[in-house]
Coordinates of N, CA and C in Angstrom, one line a residue:
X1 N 113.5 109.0 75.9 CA 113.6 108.3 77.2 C 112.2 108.0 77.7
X2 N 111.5 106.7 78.3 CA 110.7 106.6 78.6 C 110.9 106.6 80.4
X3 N 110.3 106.5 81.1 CA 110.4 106.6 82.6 C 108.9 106.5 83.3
X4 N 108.9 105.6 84.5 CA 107.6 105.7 85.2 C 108.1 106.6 86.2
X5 N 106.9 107.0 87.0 CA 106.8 108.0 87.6 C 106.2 107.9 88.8
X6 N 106.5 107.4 90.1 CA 105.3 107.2 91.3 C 105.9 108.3 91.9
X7 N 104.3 108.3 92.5 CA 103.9 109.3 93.5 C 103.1 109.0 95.1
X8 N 103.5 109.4 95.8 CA 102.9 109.1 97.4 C 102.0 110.5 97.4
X9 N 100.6 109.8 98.0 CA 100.0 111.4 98.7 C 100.4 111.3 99.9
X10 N 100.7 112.4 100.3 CA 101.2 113.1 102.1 C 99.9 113.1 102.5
X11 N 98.6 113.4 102.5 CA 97.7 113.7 103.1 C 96.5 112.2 103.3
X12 N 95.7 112.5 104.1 CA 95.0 111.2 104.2 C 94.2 110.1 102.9
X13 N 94.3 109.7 102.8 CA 93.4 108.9 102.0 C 91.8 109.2 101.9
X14 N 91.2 109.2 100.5 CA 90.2 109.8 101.3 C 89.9 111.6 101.2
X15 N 90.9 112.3 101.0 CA 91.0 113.8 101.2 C 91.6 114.4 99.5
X16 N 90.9 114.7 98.7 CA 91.4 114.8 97.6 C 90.7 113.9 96.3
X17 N 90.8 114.6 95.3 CA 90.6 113.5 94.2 C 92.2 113.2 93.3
X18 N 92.2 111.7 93.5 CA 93.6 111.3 93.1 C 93.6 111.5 91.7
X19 N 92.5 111.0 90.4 CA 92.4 111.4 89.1 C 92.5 112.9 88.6
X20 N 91.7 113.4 89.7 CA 91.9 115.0 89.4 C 93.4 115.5 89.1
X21 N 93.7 115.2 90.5 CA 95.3 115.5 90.5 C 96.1 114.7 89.5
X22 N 95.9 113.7 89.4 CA 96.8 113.2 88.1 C 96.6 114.1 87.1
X23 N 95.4 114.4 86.1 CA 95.2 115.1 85.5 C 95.6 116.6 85.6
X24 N 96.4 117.2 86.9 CA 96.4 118.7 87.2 C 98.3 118.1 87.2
X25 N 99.1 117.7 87.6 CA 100.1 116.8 87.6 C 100.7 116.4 85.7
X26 N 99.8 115.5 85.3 CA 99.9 115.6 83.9 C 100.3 116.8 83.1
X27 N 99.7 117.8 83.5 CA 99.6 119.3 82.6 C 100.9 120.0 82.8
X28 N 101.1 119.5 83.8 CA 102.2 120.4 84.6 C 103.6 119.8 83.8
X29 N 103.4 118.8 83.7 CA 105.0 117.9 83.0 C 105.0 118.9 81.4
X30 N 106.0 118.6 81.1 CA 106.2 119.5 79.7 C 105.5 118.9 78.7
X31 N 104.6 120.1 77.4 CA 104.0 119.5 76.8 C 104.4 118.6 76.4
X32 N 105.8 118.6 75.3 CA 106.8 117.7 74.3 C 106.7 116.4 74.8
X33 N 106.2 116.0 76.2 CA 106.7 115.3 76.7 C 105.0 114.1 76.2
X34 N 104.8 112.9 75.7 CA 103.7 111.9 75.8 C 103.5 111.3 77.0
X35 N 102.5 111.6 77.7 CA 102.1 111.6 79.1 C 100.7 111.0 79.2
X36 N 101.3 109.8 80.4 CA 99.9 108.6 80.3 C 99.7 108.2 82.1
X37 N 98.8 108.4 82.5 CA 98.1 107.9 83.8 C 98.0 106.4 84.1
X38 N 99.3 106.0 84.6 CA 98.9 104.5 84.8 C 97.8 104.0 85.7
X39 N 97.9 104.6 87.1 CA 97.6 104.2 87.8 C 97.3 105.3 88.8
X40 N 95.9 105.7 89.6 CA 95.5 106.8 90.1 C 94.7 106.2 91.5
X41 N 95.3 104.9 92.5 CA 94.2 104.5 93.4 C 95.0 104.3 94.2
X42 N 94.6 105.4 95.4 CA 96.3 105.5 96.2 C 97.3 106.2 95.6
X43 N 98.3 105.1 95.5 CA 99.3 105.7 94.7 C 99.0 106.1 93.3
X44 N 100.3 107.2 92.9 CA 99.9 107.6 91.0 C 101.3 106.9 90.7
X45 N 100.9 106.5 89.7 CA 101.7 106.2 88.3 C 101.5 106.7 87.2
X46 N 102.7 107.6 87.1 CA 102.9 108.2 85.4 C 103.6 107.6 84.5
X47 N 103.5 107.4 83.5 CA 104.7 107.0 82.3 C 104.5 108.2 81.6
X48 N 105.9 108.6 81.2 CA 106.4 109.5 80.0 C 107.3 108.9 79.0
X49 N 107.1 110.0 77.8 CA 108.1 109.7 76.9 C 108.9 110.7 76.5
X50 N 109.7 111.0 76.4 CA 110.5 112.2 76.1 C 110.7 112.4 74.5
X51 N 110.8 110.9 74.3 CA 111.1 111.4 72.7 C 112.4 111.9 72.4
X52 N 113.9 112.0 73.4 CA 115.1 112.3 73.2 C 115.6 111.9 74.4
X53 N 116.9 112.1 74.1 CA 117.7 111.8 75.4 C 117.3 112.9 77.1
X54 N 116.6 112.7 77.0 CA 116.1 113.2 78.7 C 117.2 112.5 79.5
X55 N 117.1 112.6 80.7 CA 118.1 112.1 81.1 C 116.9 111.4 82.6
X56 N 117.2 110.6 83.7 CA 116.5 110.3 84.3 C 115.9 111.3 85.5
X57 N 117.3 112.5 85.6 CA 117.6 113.2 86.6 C 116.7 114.4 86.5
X58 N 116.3 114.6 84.9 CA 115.4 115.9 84.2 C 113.8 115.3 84.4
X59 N 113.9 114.1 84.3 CA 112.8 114.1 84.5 C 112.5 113.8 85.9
X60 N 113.0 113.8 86.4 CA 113.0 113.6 88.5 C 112.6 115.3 88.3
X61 N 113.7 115.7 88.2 CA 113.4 117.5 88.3 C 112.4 117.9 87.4
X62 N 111.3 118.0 86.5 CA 110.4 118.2 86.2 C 109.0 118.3 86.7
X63 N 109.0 116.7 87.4 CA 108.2 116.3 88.0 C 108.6 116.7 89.2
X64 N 109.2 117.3 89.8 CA 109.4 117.9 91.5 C 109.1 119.1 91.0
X65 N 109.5 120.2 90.2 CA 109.0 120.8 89.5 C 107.3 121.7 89.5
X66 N 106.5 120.3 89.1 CA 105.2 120.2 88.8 C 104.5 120.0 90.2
X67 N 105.3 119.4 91.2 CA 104.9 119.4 92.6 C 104.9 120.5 93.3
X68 N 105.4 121.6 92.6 CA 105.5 122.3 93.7 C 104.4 123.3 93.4
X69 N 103.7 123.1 92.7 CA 102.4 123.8 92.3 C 101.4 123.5 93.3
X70 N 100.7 124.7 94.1 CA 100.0 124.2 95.1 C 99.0 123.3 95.3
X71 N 98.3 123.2 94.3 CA 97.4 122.2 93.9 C 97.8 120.8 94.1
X72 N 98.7 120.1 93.5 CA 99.0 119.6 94.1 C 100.2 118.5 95.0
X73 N 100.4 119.9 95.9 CA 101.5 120.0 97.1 C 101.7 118.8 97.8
X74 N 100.5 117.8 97.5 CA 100.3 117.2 99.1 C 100.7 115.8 98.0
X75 N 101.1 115.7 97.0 CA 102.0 114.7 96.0 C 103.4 114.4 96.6
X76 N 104.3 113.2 96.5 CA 105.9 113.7 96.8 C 106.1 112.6 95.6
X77 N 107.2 112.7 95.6 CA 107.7 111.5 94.7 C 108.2 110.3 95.6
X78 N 108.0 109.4 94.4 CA 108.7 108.1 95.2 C 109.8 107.1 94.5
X79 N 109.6 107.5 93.2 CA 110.6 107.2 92.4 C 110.2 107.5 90.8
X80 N 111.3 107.1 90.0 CA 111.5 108.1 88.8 C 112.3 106.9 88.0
X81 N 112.3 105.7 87.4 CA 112.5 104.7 86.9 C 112.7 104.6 85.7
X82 N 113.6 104.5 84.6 CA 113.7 104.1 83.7 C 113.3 103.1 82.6
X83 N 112.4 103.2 81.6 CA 111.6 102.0 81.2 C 112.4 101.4 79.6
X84 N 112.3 100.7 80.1 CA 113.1 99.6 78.3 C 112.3 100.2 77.2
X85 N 113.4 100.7 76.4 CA 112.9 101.3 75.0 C 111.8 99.6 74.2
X86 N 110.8 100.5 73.9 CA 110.4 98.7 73.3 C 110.7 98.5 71.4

């Protein structure tokens, strides 16, 4: 299952490093999983690949999961999308 991944920061703009956190965010998702940084300015964009039937709902919960790590907290989700096998 591949799936993108956005993220809102709660906290100001400005207050944090957004690559950092992608990178602390990344680690947190399960190894097995192929894990790529689309997009870290403002908003984050993750793409994953599961490599099996994941389901869209596991990987919502994984990544809520990885949020709840204090580090970083100040991430929410914004959605969890499903991407065309290519």
């Amino acid at each position: 299952m591949q799936a993108e991944i956005r993220l809102h920061r709660t906290n100001p703009p400005g207050t944090g490093n957004s690559q950092m956190d992608a990178i602390r965010i990344l680690g947190l998702l399960p190894r097995e999983w192929t894990r790529h940084l689309s997009q870290a300015d403002g908003d984050m964009v993750l793409r994953v690949d599961t490599a099996d039937e994941t389901t869209p709902a596991q990987i919502l919960a994984a990544a809520a999961a990885a949020l709840a790590d204090p580090a970083v907290a100040h991430w929410r989700l914004s959605a969890c999308e499903p991407l065309a096998s290519l």
